[in-house]
PDB file of C-alpha atoms in Angstrom:
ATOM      1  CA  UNK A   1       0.000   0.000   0.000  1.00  0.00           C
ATOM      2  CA  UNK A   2       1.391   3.366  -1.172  1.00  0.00           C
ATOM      3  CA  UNK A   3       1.533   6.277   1.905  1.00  0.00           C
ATOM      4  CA  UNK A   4       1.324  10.039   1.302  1.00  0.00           C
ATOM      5  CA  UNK A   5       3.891  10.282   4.701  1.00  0.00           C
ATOM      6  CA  UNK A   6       7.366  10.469   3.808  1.00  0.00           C
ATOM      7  CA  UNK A   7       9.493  10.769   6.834  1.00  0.00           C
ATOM      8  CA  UNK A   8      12.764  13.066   6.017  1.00  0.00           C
ATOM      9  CA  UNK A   9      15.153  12.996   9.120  1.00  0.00           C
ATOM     10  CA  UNK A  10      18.480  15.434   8.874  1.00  0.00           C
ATOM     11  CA  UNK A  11      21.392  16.063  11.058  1.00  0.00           C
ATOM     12  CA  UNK A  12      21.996  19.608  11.789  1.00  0.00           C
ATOM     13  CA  UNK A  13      25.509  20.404  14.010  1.00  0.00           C
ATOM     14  CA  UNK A  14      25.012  24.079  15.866  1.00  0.00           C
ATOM     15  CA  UNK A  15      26.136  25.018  19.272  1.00  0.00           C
ATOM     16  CA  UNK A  16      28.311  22.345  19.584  1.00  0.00           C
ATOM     17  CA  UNK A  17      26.138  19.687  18.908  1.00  0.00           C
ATOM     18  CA  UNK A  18      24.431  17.776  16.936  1.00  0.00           C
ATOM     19  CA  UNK A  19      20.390  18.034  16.581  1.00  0.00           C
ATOM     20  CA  UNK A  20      18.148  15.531  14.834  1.00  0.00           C
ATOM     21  CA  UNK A  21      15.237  16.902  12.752  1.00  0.00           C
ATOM     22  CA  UNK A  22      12.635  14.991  11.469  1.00  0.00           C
ATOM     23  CA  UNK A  23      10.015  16.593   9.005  1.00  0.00           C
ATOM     24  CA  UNK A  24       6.841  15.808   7.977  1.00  0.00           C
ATOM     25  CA  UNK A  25       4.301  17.042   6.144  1.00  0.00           C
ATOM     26  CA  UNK A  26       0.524  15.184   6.967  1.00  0.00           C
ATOM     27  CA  UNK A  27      -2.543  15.539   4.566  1.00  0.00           C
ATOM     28  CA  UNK A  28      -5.518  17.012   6.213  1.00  0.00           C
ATOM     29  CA  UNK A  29      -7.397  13.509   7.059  1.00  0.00           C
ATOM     30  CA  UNK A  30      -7.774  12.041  10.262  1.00  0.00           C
ATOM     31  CA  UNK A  31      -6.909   9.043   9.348  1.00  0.00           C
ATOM     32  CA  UNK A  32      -3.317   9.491   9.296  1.00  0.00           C
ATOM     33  CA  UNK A  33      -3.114  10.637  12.460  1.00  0.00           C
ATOM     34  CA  UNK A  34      -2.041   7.662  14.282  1.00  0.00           C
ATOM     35  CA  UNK A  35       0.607   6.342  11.612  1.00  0.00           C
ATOM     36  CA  UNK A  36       2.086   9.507  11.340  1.00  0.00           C
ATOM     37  CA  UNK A  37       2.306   9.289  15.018  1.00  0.00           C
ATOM     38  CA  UNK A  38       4.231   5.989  15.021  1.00  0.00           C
ATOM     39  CA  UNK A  39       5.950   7.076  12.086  1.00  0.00           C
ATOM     40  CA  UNK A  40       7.723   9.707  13.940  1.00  0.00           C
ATOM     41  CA  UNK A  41       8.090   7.782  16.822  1.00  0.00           C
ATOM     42  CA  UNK A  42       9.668   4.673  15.217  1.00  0.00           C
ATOM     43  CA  UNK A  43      12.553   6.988  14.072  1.00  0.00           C
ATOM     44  CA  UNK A  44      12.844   9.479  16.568  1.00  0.00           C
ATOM     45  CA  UNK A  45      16.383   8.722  18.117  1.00  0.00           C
ATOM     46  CA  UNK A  46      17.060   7.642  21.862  1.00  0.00           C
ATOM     47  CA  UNK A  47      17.892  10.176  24.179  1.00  0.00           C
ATOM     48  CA  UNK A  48      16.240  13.028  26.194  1.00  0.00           C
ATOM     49  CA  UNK A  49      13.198  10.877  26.694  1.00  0.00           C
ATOM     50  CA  UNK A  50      12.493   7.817  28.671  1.00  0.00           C
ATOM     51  CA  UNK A  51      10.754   5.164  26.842  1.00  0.00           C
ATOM     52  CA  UNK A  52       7.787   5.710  28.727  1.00  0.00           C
ATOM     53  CA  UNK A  53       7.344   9.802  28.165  1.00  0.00           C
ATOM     54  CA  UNK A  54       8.267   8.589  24.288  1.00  0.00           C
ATOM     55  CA  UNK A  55       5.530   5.831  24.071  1.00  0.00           C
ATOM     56  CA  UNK A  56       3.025   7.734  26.380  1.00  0.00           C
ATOM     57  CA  UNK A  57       3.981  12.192  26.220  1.00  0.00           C
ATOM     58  CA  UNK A  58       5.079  11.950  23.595  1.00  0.00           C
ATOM     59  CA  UNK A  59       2.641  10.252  21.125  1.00  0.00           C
ATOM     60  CA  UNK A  60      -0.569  11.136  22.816  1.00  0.00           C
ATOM     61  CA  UNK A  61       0.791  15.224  22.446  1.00  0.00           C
ATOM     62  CA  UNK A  62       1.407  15.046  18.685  1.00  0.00           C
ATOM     63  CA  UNK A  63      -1.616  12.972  18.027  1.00  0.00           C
ATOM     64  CA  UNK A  64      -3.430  15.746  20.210  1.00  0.00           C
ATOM     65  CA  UNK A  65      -1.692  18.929  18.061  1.00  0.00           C
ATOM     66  CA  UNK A  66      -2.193  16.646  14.600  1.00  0.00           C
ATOM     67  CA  UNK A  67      -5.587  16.056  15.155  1.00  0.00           C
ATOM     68  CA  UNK A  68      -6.373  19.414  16.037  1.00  0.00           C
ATOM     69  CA  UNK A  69      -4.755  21.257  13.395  1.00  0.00           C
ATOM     70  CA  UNK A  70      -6.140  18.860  11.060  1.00  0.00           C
ATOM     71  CA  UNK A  71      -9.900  19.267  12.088  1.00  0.00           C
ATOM     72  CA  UNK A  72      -9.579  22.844  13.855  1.00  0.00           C
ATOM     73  CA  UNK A  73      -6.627  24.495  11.450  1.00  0.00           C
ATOM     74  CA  UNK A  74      -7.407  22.751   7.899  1.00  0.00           C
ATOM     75  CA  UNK A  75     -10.681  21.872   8.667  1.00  0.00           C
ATOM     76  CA  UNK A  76     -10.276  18.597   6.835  1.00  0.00           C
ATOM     77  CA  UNK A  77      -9.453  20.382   3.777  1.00  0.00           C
ATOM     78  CA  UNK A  78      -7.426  18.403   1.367  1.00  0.00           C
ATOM     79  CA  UNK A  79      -5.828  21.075  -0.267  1.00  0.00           C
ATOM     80  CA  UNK A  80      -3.602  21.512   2.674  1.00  0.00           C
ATOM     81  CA  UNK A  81      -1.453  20.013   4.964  1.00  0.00           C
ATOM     82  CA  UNK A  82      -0.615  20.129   8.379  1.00  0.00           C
ATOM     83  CA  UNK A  83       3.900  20.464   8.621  1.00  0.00           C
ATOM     84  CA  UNK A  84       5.515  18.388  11.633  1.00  0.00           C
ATOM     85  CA  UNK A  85       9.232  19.027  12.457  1.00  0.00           C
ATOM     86  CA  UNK A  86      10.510  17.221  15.789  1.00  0.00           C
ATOM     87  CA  UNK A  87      13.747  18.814  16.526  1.00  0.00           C
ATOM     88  CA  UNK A  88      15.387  16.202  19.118  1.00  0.00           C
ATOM     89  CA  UNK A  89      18.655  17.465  21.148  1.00  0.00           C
ATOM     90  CA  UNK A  90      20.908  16.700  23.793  1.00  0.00           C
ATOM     91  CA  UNK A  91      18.705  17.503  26.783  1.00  0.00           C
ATOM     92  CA  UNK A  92      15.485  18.538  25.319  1.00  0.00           C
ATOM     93  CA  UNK A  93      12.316  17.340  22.285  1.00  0.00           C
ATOM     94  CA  UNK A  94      10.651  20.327  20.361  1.00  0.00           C
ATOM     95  CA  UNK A  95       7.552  19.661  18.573  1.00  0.00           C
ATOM     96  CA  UNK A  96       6.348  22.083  16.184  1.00  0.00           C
ATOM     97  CA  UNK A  97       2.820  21.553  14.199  1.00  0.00           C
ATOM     98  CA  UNK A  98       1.767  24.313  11.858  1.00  0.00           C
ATOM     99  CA  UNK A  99      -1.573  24.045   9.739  1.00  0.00           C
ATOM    100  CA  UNK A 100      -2.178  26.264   6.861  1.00  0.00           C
ATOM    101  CA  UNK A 101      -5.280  28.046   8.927  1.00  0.00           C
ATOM    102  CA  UNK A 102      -6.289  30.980  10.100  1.00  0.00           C
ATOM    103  CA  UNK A 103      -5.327  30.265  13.626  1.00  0.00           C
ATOM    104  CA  UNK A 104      -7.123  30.708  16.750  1.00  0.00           C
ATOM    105  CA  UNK A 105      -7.166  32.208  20.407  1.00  0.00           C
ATOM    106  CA  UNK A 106      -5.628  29.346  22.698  1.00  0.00           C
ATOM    107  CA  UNK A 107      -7.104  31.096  25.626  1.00  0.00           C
ATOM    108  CA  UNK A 108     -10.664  31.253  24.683  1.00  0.00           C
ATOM    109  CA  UNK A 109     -10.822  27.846  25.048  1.00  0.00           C
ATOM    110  CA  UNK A 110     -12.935  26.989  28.334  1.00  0.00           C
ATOM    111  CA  UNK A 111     -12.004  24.526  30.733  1.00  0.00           C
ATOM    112  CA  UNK A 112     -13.114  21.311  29.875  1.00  0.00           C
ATOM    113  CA  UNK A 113     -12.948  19.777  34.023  1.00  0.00           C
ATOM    114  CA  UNK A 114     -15.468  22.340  35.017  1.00  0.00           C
ATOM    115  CA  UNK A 115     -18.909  20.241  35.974  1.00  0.00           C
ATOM    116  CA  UNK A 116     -21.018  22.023  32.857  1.00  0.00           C
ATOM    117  CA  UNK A 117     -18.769  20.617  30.500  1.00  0.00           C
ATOM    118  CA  UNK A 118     -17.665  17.331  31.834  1.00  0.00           C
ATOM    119  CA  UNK A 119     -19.606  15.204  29.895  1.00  0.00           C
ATOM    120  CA  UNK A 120     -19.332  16.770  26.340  1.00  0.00           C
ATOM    121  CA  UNK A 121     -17.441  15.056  23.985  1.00  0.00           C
ATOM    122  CA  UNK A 122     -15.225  17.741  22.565  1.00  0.00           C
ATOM    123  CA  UNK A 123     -12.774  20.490  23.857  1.00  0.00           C
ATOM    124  CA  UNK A 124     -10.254  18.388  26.015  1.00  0.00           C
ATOM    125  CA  UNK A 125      -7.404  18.756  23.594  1.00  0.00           C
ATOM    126  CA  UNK A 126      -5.564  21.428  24.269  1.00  0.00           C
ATOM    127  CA  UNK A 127      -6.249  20.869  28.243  1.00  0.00           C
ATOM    128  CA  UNK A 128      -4.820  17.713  27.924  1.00  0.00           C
ATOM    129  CA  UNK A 129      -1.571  19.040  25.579  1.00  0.00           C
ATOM    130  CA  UNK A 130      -0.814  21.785  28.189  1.00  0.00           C
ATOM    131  CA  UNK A 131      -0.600  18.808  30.667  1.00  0.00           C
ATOM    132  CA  UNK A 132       1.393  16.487  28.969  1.00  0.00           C
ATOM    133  CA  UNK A 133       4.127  18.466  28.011  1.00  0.00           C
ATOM    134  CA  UNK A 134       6.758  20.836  29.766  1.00  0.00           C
ATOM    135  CA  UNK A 135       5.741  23.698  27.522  1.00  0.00           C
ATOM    136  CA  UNK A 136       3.531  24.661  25.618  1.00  0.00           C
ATOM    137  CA  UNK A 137       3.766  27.887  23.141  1.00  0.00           C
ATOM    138  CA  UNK A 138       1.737  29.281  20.132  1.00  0.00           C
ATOM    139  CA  UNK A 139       3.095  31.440  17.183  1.00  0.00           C
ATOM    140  CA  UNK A 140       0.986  35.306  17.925  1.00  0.00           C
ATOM    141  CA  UNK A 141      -1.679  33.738  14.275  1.00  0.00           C
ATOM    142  CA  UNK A 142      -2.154  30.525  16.415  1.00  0.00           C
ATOM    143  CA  UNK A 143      -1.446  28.195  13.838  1.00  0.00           C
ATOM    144  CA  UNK A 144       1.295  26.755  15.038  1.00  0.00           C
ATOM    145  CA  UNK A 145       2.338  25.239  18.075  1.00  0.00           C
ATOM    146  CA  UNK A 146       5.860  24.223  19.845  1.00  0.00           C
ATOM    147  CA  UNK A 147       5.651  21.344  22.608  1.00  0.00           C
ATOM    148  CA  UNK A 148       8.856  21.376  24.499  1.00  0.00           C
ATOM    149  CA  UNK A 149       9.634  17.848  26.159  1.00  0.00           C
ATOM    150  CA  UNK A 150      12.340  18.144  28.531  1.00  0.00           C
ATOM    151  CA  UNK A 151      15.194  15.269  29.168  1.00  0.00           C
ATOM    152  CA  UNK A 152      13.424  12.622  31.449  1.00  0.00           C
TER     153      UNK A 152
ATOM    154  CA  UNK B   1      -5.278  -1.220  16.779  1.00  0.00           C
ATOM    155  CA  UNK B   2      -8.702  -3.170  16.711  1.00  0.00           C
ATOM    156  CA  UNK B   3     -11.474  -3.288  18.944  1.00  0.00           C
ATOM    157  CA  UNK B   4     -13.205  -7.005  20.400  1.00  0.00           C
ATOM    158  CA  UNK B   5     -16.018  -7.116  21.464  1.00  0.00           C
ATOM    159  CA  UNK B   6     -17.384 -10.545  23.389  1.00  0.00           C
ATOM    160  CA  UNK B   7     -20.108 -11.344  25.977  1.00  0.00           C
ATOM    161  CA  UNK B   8     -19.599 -12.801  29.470  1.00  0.00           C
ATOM    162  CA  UNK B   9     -21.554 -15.612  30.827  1.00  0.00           C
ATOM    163  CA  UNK B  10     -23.754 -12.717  32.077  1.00  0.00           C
ATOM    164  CA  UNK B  11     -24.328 -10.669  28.954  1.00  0.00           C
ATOM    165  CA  UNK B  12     -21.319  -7.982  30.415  1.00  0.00           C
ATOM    166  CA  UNK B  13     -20.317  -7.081  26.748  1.00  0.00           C
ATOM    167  CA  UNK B  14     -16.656  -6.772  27.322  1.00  0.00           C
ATOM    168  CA  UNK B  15     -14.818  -4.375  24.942  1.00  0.00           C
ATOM    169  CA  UNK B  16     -11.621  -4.885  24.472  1.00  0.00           C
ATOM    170  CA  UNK B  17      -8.912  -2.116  22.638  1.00  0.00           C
ATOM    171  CA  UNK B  18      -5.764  -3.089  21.250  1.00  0.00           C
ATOM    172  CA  UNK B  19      -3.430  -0.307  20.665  1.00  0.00           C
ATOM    173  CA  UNK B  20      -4.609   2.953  20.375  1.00  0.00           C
ATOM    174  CA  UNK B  21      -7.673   4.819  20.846  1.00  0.00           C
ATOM    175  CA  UNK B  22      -7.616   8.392  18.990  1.00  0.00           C
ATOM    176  CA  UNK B  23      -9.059  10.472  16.257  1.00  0.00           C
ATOM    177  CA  UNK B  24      -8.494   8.341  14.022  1.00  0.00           C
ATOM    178  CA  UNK B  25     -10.427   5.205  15.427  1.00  0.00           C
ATOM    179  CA  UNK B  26     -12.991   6.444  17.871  1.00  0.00           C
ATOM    180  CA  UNK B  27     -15.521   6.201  15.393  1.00  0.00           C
ATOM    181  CA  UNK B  28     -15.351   2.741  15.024  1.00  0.00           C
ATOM    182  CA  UNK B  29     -15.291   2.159  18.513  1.00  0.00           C
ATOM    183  CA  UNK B  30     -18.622   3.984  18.715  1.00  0.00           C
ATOM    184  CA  UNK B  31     -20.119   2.040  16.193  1.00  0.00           C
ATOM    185  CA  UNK B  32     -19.388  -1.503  17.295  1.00  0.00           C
ATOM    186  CA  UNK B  33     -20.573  -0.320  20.980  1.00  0.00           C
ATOM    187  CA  UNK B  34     -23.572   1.363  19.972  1.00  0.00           C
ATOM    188  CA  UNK B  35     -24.558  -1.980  17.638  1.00  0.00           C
ATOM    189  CA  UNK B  36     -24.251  -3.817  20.705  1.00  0.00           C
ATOM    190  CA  UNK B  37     -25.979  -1.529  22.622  1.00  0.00           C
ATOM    191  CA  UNK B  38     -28.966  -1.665  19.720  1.00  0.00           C
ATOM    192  CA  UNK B  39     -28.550  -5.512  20.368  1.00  0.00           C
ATOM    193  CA  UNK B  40     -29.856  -5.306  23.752  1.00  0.00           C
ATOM    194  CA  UNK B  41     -26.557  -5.082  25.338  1.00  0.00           C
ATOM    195  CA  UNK B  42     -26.991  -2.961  28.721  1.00  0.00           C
ATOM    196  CA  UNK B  43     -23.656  -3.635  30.792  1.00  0.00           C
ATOM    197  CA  UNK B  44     -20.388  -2.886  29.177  1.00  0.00           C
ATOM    198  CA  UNK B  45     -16.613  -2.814  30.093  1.00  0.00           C
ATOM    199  CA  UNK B  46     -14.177  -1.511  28.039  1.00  0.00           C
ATOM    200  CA  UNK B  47     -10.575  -2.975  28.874  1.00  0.00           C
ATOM    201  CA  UNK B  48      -7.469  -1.092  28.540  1.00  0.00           C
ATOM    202  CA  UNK B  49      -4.988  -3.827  29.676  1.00  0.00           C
ATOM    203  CA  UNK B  50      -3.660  -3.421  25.937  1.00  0.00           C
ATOM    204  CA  UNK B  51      -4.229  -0.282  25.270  1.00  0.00           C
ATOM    205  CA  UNK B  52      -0.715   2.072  24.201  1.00  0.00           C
ATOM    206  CA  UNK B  53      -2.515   5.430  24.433  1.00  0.00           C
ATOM    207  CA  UNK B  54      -5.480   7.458  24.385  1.00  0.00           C
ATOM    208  CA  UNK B  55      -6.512  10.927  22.942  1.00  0.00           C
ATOM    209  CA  UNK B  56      -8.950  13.345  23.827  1.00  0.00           C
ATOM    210  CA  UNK B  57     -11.036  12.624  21.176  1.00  0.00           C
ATOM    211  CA  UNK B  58     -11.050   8.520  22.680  1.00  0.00           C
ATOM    212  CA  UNK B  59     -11.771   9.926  26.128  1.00  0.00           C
ATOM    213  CA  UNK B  60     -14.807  12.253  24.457  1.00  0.00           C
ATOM    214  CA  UNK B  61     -15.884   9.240  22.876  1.00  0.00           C
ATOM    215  CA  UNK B  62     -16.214   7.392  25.988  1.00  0.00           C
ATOM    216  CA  UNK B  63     -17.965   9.802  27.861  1.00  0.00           C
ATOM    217  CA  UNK B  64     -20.421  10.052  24.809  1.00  0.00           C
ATOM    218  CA  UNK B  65     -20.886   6.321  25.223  1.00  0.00           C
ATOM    219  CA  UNK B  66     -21.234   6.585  28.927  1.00  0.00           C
ATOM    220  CA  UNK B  67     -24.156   8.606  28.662  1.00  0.00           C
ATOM    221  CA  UNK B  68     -25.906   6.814  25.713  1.00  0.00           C
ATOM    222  CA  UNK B  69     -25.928   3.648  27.935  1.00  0.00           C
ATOM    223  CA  UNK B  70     -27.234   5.546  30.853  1.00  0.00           C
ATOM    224  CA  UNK B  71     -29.981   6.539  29.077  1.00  0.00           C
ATOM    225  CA  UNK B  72     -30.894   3.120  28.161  1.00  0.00           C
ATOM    226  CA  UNK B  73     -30.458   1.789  31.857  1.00  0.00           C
ATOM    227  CA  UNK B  74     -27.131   0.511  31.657  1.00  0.00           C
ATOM    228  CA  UNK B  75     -23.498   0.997  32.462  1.00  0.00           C
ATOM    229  CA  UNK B  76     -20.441   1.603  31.003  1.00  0.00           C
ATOM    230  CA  UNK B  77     -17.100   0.771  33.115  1.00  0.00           C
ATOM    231  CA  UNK B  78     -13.330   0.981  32.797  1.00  0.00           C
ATOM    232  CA  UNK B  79     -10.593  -1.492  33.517  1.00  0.00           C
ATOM    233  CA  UNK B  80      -7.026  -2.271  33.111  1.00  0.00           C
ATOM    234  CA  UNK B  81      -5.994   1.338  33.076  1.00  0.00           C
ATOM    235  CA  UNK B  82      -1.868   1.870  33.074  1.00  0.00           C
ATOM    236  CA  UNK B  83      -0.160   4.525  35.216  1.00  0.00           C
ATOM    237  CA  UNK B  84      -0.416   6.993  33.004  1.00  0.00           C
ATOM    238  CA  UNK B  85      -3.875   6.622  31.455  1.00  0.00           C
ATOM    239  CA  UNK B  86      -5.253   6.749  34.822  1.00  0.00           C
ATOM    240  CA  UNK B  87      -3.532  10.265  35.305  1.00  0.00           C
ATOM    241  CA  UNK B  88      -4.932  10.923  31.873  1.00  0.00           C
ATOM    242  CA  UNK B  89      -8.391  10.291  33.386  1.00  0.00           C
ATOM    243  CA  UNK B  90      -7.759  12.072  36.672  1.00  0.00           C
ATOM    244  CA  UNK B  91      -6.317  15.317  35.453  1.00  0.00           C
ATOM    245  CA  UNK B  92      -9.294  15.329  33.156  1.00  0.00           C
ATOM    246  CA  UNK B  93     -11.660  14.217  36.248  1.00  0.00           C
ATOM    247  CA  UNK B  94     -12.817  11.607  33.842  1.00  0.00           C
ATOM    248  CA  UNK B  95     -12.144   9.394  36.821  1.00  0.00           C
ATOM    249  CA  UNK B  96     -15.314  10.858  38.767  1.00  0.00           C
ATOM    250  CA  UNK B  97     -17.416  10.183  35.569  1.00  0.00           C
ATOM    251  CA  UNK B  98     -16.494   6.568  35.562  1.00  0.00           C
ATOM    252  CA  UNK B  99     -16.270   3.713  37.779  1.00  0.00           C
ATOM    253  CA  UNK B 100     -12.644   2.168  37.163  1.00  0.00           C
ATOM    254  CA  UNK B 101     -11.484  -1.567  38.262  1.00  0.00           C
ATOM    255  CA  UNK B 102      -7.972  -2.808  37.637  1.00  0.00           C
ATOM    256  CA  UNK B 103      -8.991  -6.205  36.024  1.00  0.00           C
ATOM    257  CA  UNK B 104     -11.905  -6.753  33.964  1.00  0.00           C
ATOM    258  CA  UNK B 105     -12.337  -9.414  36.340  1.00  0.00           C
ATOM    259  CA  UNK B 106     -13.243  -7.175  39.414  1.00  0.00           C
ATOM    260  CA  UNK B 107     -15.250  -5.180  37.006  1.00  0.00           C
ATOM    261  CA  UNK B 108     -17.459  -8.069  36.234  1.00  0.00           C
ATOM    262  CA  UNK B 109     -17.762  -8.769  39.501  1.00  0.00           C
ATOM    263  CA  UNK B 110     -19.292  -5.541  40.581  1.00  0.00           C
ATOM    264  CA  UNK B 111     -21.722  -5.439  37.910  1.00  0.00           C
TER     265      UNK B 111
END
């Protein structure tokens, strides 16, 4: 079976030393969020994370942020793509997604714990992203988002 | 990733999810419980014991379940939970919405 995901990894030295990158770019369809998800994951090198932040943290976050700007960024729209680049160094993971959107506010979204809204369906994503990762920053359009994962 | 589903001795329809439950599955999921459900299935747990991970989008689709079931008189538990997908369902207070065994076993048993 052919796959739109093509996985490019690169080596970048800087700062005395050496980050990997891996890019890629994810069409605007649910269902490749979880094999893009162990894509990533089956490459991304050993290091700053434990196997368990990797296989838990780690996936659940970018499934979170590729799901999102899929439905909430590209609204499904399969002219466009949603661009993953995992930047992996010596002590720390960066994960940035950025969907070809209009962005949004990150901080009009309402608590999701509160008892009104505990039993919808939606709006937990970006509750549960803030508390999964060490960081959690948006570019000022809100279209793209950088998950920091520190060492551990 | 797949989901089983199979009946206990009892008619407990036990769910059962093998790798992942996100975005891109959820649906399915959904489907296969709300068939049973249609079937005249009332008591259902869903077991984790092989589950990798869960989104928000699999914990929205549980809750949506949850309450589906309630409406028809039944009940819709949890078991089998790892460490971390029981923090997943605590910091979400998912864990209040739900009652949660550790075996499917002891879930069974308190139906």
């Amino acid at each position: 079976m052919t796959t739109p995901l093509h996985l490019d990894v690169r080596r970048r030295a800087g700062g005395g030393e050496t980050e990997t990158e891996l890019l890629l770019d994810v069409p605007s369809d649910l269902k490749y969020v979880g094999p893009a998800v162990e894509l990533i994951v089956g490459r991304l090198p050993s290091g700053p994370l434990s196997p368990r932040r990797i296989r838990f943290n780690f996936r659940t976050a970018l499934a979170e942020a590729l799901a999102n700007a899929i439905a909430y960024g590209n609204h499904h729209d399969p002219a466009r793509v949603v661009h993953v680049l995992v930047q992996v160094g010596h002590d720390v993971v960066r994960l940035h997604v950025t969907d070809e959107g209009d962005g949004f506010d990150p901080d009009g979204i309402p608590d999701p714990t509160l008892p009104d809204r505990l039993e919808l369906e939606d709006g937990r994503g970006l509750f549960v992203l803030r508390r999964l990762v060490d960081h959690v920053a948006f570019n000022a359009k809100g279209n793209s988002v950088c998950l920091t994962l520190l060492a551990g | 990733m797949s989901f089983t589903l199979r009946k206990d001795k009892h008619g407990v329809v036990v769910v059962g999810v093998d790798g992942q439950l996100i975005v891109g599955n959820r649906q399915e999921l959904k489907q296969k419980v709300l068939d049973a459900l249609e079937g005249g299935g009332r008591k259902f747990v869903v077991d984790f014991a092989k589950t990798g991970y869960i989104d928000s989008s699999g914990l929205g689709v549980l809750v949506s379940l949850s309450k589906k079931i309630r409406e028809q008189g039944g009940d819709l538990r949890l078991c089998g939970l790892n460490e971390d997908l029981q923090t997943l369902f605590e910091l979400t207070k998912l864990d209040t919405l739900f009652a949660i065994t550790k075996t499917s076993e002891e879930a069974l048993a308190a139906f």
